Amino acid sequence: MTFDVPSGCKIMVEAAIRFLSLANQLAATTRRVRMKFEEGDTGTMGYLNRMGFFDHLAAEVEVLPSRPGYSAAEAHRGGNAALVEIARISKDERDEELPTRLTAALMRSCHTRPDAAELEGAAWTIFAELIDNVFSHSSTVLDGYAALQVYPKGDRLSVAVSDSGLGIMQTLRPTIGKEFPRLTDLSDTQLLVEIFRQGLSRHGPDRGCGLKGSAAKAIKFQAVLDVRLPRQRVVLIPARGAYKVNTADCYDGLPLMWGTHIGFGFRLGG
C-alpha cells in the first residue's frame, strides 16, 4: 500500500498520529507500506519529522525519497511552546509526566482566557483520563500516541490521543444486552454519544466515568470532540451544555483503522 503525500499538503496533528497508527497497524500485519513525500523534507515530511513521527514509525515502512537522516524532534524537543511532540503511550513504560506536559503547553497558549485557572485543572484531568483509557482498555501490543499543536491563525489548540486496540464499540457492543439493555437498538453514533454522556463501560454502569468526566469538562470549555473508530468518524460539537446526536457530524464506511482515536479542540481565547 502506497500513501502519496502531494506538494502543498498540510497535515493537522490529529491526522498525523492517526496516519502513524494506521501505518504501524498495516506493518504489524505484514503488509508492505510505502510513504511517498513529493516535497521531501522541505514539506510535510519536515513537519512530521519535527513532531517525532519517524521516531515512532515502524522500521518496515518504506519512506520516499528517504527517511530523514536525523530526528528533528530529538534535536529541538521543547523548543516550540506551541507543540508537544508525539509521545509514545506504552504499557511497558508509562510516561507519568505526559498529562502535565500537555497541560503546560495548553496553558502557555490559553493563559489569556478568562477561565484559564479552571481550565488548567480540567485539562490535566482530561489528558490523564484519555491516556489511562489506552492503558486500561486498548488490549493491543502496539503503542498508542499523544501530541498537541497550537494553530494561532485558527484560534485553536488541538490535542490528540490515539490507540490501536479493539476500539470502544468492539469492547462495549457485546455487553450491551446484559449491562444496558435499553440501549441495544441504538446506532453506533447514538451509542457513542451515550458513552460520553453517561459513562458507559463494558464492565458495567459504575466503570465508565473516565470518558464521561472528560467529556463533561470538555463541554464546559466548549471543546469540539473528534472520535475516529474503526470505520467511522464522529465530530461532536457542544450544544446547550452537552454533546448531542443532532449536533454531530458523522462519517461512515471509512477505511478500516483499528482502535479509538480521540481529538479535543479548544479555542485559545475562550
CSV table of C-alpha atoms in Angstrom, one decimal:
chain,number,residue,atom,x,y,z
A,1,MET,CA,0.0,0.0,0.0
A,2,THR,CA,1.4,3.4,-1.0
A,3,PHE,CA,0.4,6.7,0.6
A,4,ASP,CA,1.2,9.7,-1.7
A,5,VAL,CA,1.7,13.0,0.1
A,6,PRO,CA,1.5,15.7,-2.6
A,7,SER,CA,3.1,19.1,-2.7
A,8,GLY,CA,1.3,21.7,-0.5
A,9,CYS,CA,-0.3,19.0,1.7
A,10,LYS,CA,-0.9,20.2,5.3
A,11,ILE,CA,-1.4,17.5,8.0
A,12,MET,CA,-3.0,18.5,11.2
A,13,VAL,CA,-1.9,16.9,14.5
A,14,GLU,CA,-5.0,14.6,14.8
A,15,ALA,CA,-4.4,13.3,11.3
A,16,ALA,CA,-0.7,12.9,11.9
A,17,ILE,CA,-1.0,10.5,14.7
A,18,ARG,CA,-3.8,8.6,13.1
A,19,PHE,CA,-1.6,8.3,10.0
A,20,LEU,CA,1.2,7.0,12.2
A,21,SER,CA,-1.1,4.5,13.9
A,22,LEU,CA,-2.6,3.2,10.6
A,23,ALA,CA,0.9,2.7,9.1
A,24,ASN,CA,2.1,0.8,12.1
A,25,GLN,CA,-1.1,-1.4,12.1
A,26,LEU,CA,-0.5,-2.3,8.5
A,27,ALA,CA,3.1,-3.0,9.0
A,28,ALA,CA,2.2,-5.2,12.0
A,29,THR,CA,0.0,-7.3,9.8
A,30,THR,CA,3.0,-7.9,7.4
A,31,ARG,CA,1.6,-5.6,4.7
A,32,ARG,CA,4.1,-3.7,2.6
A,33,VAL,CA,3.6,0.0,3.3
A,34,ARG,CA,5.2,2.9,1.4
A,35,MET,CA,5.0,6.6,2.1
A,36,LYS,CA,5.9,8.9,-0.8
A,37,PHE,CA,6.5,12.6,0.1
A,38,GLU,CA,6.5,14.7,-3.1
A,39,GLU,CA,8.3,17.7,-1.5
A,40,GLY,CA,10.7,15.6,0.5
A,41,ASP,CA,11.9,17.1,3.8
A,42,THR,CA,11.0,20.7,2.7
A,43,GLY,CA,7.3,20.0,3.0
A,44,THR,CA,5.1,17.7,5.1
A,45,MET,CA,7.9,15.3,5.8
A,46,GLY,CA,9.8,18.1,7.6
A,47,TYR,CA,6.8,18.9,9.8
A,48,LEU,CA,6.3,15.3,10.6
A,49,ASN,CA,10.0,14.9,11.5
A,50,ARG,CA,9.7,17.9,13.8
A,51,MET,CA,6.8,16.2,15.5
A,52,GLY,CA,8.7,12.9,16.0
A,53,PHE,CA,6.6,11.0,13.5
A,54,PHE,CA,9.5,9.0,12.1
A,55,ASP,CA,10.9,8.2,15.6
A,56,HIS,CA,7.8,6.0,16.1
A,57,LEU,CA,7.2,4.8,12.6
A,58,ALA,CA,7.7,1.0,12.1
A,59,ALA,CA,11.1,0.3,10.5
A,60,GLU,CA,9.4,-1.9,7.9
A,61,VAL,CA,7.6,1.2,6.4
A,62,GLU,CA,9.4,2.5,3.3
A,63,VAL,CA,9.8,6.2,3.1
A,64,LEU,CA,10.5,8.1,-0.2
A,65,PRO,CA,12.6,9.8,-1.2
A,66,SER,CA,14.3,8.6,2.0
A,67,ARG,CA,13.8,8.7,5.8
A,68,PRO,CA,15.1,11.8,7.5
A,69,GLY,CA,18.8,11.5,8.4
A,70,TYR,CA,18.2,12.7,11.9
A,71,SER,CA,15.3,13.3,14.3
A,72,ALA,CA,14.3,17.0,14.4
A,73,ALA,CA,12.1,16.2,17.4
A,74,GLU,CA,15.1,15.0,19.4
A,75,ALA,CA,17.2,17.9,18.2
A,76,HIS,CA,14.7,20.6,19.1
A,77,ARG,CA,12.4,18.9,21.7
A,78,GLY,CA,10.7,21.5,23.9
A,79,GLY,CA,11.9,24.4,21.8
A,80,ASN,CA,8.5,25.2,20.4
A,81,ALA,CA,6.0,26.3,23.1
A,82,ALA,CA,3.1,25.6,20.6
A,83,LEU,CA,4.0,21.9,20.2
A,84,VAL,CA,4.2,18.8,22.3
A,85,GLU,CA,6.0,16.3,20.1
A,86,ILE,CA,4.4,12.9,19.6
A,87,ALA,CA,4.8,10.9,22.8
A,88,ARG,CA,4.6,7.1,23.0
A,89,ILE,CA,2.0,5.5,25.2
A,90,SER,CA,3.3,2.1,26.1
A,91,LYS,CA,2.1,-0.3,28.7
A,92,ASP,CA,5.7,-1.3,29.3
A,93,GLU,CA,7.0,2.1,30.0
A,94,ARG,CA,4.4,4.6,31.3
A,95,ASP,CA,5.2,8.3,31.0
A,96,GLU,CA,3.7,9.7,34.2
A,97,GLU,CA,4.6,13.3,33.2
A,98,LEU,CA,2.8,13.3,29.8
A,99,PRO,CA,-0.5,14.8,31.1
A,100,THR,CA,1.5,17.6,32.8
A,101,ARG,CA,3.4,18.4,29.7
A,102,LEU,CA,0.2,18.6,27.6
A,103,THR,CA,-1.4,20.8,30.2
A,104,ALA,CA,1.5,23.1,30.4
A,105,ALA,CA,1.5,23.6,26.7
A,106,LEU,CA,-2.2,24.3,26.6
A,107,MET,CA,-1.8,26.9,29.4
A,108,ARG,CA,1.0,28.7,27.6
A,109,SER,CA,-1.4,29.3,24.7
A,110,CYS,CA,-4.7,29.7,26.6
A,111,HIS,CA,-3.5,31.8,29.5
A,112,THR,CA,-5.5,34.9,28.3
A,113,ARG,CA,-8.8,33.0,28.6
A,114,PRO,CA,-10.9,34.4,31.5
A,115,ASP,CA,-11.4,30.8,32.7
A,116,ALA,CA,-7.7,29.9,32.4
A,117,ALA,CA,-7.2,28.8,36.1
A,118,GLU,CA,-10.2,26.5,35.9
A,119,LEU,CA,-9.2,25.2,32.5
A,120,GLU,CA,-5.8,24.1,33.8
A,121,GLY,CA,-7.2,21.6,36.3
A,122,ALA,CA,-9.9,20.3,33.9
A,123,ALA,CA,-7.3,19.9,31.1
A,124,TRP,CA,-5.0,17.8,33.2
A,125,THR,CA,-7.9,15.5,34.1
A,126,ILE,CA,-9.0,15.1,30.5
A,127,PHE,CA,-5.5,14.2,29.4
A,128,ALA,CA,-4.9,11.8,32.3
A,129,GLU,CA,-8.2,10.1,31.7
A,130,LEU,CA,-7.7,9.7,27.9
A,131,ILE,CA,-4.2,8.3,28.4
A,132,ASP,CA,-5.3,6.0,31.2
A,133,ASN,CA,-8.0,4.7,28.9
A,134,VAL,CA,-5.3,3.5,26.5
A,135,PHE,CA,-3.6,1.5,29.2
A,136,SER,CA,-6.9,0.1,30.6
A,137,HIS,CA,-8.9,-0.8,27.6
A,138,SER,CA,-7.0,-0.9,24.3
A,139,SER,CA,-5.8,-4.6,24.5
A,140,THR,CA,-3.0,-4.2,22.0
A,141,VAL,CA,0.7,-4.8,21.7
A,142,LEU,CA,1.0,-1.7,19.6
A,143,ASP,CA,1.9,1.6,21.2
A,144,GLY,CA,-0.6,4.5,21.5
A,145,TYR,CA,0.4,8.1,20.9
A,146,ALA,CA,-0.4,11.6,22.1
A,147,ALA,CA,0.5,15.0,20.7
A,148,LEU,CA,-0.5,18.7,20.9
A,149,GLN,CA,-0.3,21.6,18.4
A,150,VAL,CA,-1.4,25.2,18.6
A,151,TYR,CA,-2.8,26.9,15.5
A,152,PRO,CA,-2.8,30.6,16.3
A,153,LYS,CA,-4.3,31.7,12.9
A,154,GLY,CA,-7.2,29.5,13.6
A,155,ASP,CA,-7.5,30.5,17.2
A,156,ARG,CA,-7.4,26.8,18.1
A,157,LEU,CA,-5.4,24.3,20.1
A,158,SER,CA,-5.7,20.6,19.3
A,159,VAL,CA,-4.7,17.6,21.4
A,160,ALA,CA,-4.9,14.1,20.1
A,161,VAL,CA,-4.7,10.6,21.8
A,162,SER,CA,-4.6,7.5,19.6
A,163,ASP,CA,-4.5,3.8,20.3
A,164,SER,CA,-4.6,0.7,18.0
A,165,GLY,CA,-6.6,-1.5,20.2
A,166,LEU,CA,-10.1,-3.1,19.9
A,167,GLY,CA,-12.0,0.2,20.0
A,168,ILE,CA,-14.8,1.5,22.1
A,169,MET,CA,-17.6,-0.2,20.1
A,170,GLN,CA,-15.9,-3.6,19.8
A,171,THR,CA,-15.5,-3.8,23.6
A,172,LEU,CA,-18.9,-2.4,24.5
A,173,ARG,CA,-21.3,-3.9,22.0
A,174,PRO,CA,-21.0,-7.5,23.2
A,175,THR,CA,-22.1,-6.4,26.8
A,176,ILE,CA,-24.9,-4.0,25.9
A,177,GLY,CA,-27.7,-6.6,26.2
A,178,LYS,CA,-26.6,-7.5,29.7
A,179,GLU,CA,-25.4,-4.2,31.1
A,180,PHE,CA,-27.6,-1.7,29.3
A,181,PRO,CA,-30.5,-3.5,27.6
A,182,ARG,CA,-32.4,-0.3,26.9
A,183,LEU,CA,-29.6,0.9,24.6
A,184,THR,CA,-29.5,-2.3,22.5
A,185,ASP,CA,-31.2,-0.7,19.5
A,186,LEU,CA,-29.1,2.4,19.3
A,187,SER,CA,-26.9,3.1,16.3
A,188,ASP,CA,-23.2,3.3,16.8
A,189,THR,CA,-23.3,7.1,16.6
A,190,GLN,CA,-26.1,7.3,19.2
A,191,LEU,CA,-24.2,4.8,21.4
A,192,LEU,CA,-21.0,6.9,21.1
A,193,VAL,CA,-22.8,10.0,22.3
A,194,GLU,CA,-24.2,8.0,25.3
A,195,ILE,CA,-20.7,6.7,26.1
A,196,PHE,CA,-19.6,10.3,26.7
A,197,ARG,CA,-22.9,11.4,28.3
A,198,GLN,CA,-23.5,8.5,30.7
A,199,GLY,CA,-20.0,6.9,31.1
A,200,LEU,CA,-20.9,3.5,29.6
A,201,SER,CA,-18.4,0.7,30.1
A,202,ARG,CA,-18.3,-3.0,29.2
A,203,HIS,CA,-17.7,-3.6,32.9
A,204,GLY,CA,-21.0,-2.1,34.0
A,205,PRO,CA,-22.6,1.3,34.8
A,206,ASP,CA,-20.1,2.2,37.5
A,207,ARG,CA,-16.9,1.8,35.5
A,208,GLY,CA,-17.1,4.3,32.6
A,209,CYS,CA,-16.8,7.5,34.4
A,210,GLY,CA,-13.4,8.5,32.9
A,211,LEU,CA,-14.7,9.3,29.4
A,212,LYS,CA,-17.9,10.8,30.9
A,213,GLY,CA,-15.9,13.1,33.2
A,214,SER,CA,-13.5,14.1,30.4
A,215,ALA,CA,-16.5,15.0,28.1
A,216,ALA,CA,-18.2,16.9,30.8
A,217,LYS,CA,-15.1,19.1,31.4
A,218,ALA,CA,-14.5,19.5,27.7
A,219,ILE,CA,-18.1,20.6,27.1
A,220,LYS,CA,-17.8,23.2,29.8
A,221,PHE,CA,-14.9,24.8,27.9
A,222,GLN,CA,-16.7,24.5,24.5
A,223,ALA,CA,-14.3,21.9,23.2
A,224,VAL,CA,-15.0,20.1,20.0
A,225,LEU,CA,-14.6,16.3,20.3
A,226,ASP,CA,-13.4,14.3,17.3
A,227,VAL,CA,-13.6,10.5,17.6
A,228,ARG,CA,-12.3,8.1,14.9
A,229,LEU,CA,-13.4,4.5,15.3
A,230,PRO,CA,-12.6,1.5,13.0
A,231,ARG,CA,-14.9,2.5,10.2
A,232,GLN,CA,-16.5,5.7,11.5
A,233,ARG,CA,-15.7,9.3,12.5
A,234,VAL,CA,-17.9,11.4,14.6
A,235,VAL,CA,-17.3,15.0,15.4
A,236,LEU,CA,-19.3,16.2,18.4
A,237,ILE,CA,-19.9,19.9,18.8
A,238,PRO,CA,-21.2,21.2,22.2
A,239,ALA,CA,-24.8,22.5,22.1
A,240,ARG,CA,-26.6,23.8,25.2
A,241,GLY,CA,-24.1,22.2,27.6
A,242,ALA,CA,-24.0,18.7,26.1
A,243,TYR,CA,-22.8,16.6,23.1
A,244,LYS,CA,-25.9,15.6,21.2
A,245,VAL,CA,-26.6,13.4,18.2
A,246,ASN,CA,-28.2,16.2,16.3
A,247,THR,CA,-25.1,18.4,16.6
A,248,ALA,CA,-22.7,15.6,15.4
A,249,ASP,CA,-21.1,15.3,12.0
A,250,CYS,CA,-20.9,11.6,11.1
A,251,TYR,CA,-18.8,9.8,8.5
A,252,ASP,CA,-19.5,6.1,7.9
A,253,GLY,CA,-17.8,3.5,5.7
A,254,LEU,CA,-14.3,4.8,6.2
A,255,PRO,CA,-11.2,2.6,5.5
A,256,LEU,CA,-10.5,0.2,8.4
A,257,MET,CA,-8.3,1.5,11.2
A,258,TRP,CA,-8.3,-0.3,14.5
A,259,GLY,CA,-8.6,1.4,17.8
A,260,THR,CA,-10.0,4.6,19.2
A,261,HIS,CA,-8.5,7.9,18.2
A,262,ILE,CA,-9.8,11.0,20.1
A,263,GLY,CA,-9.1,14.6,19.5
A,264,PHE,CA,-10.1,17.7,21.5
A,265,GLY,CA,-10.1,21.2,20.0
A,266,PHE,CA,-10.0,24.2,22.4
A,267,ARG,CA,-10.4,27.9,21.4
A,268,LEU,CA,-7.3,29.9,22.6
A,269,GLY,CA,-9.3,32.9,23.7
A,270,GLY,CA,-12.3,31.1,25.2
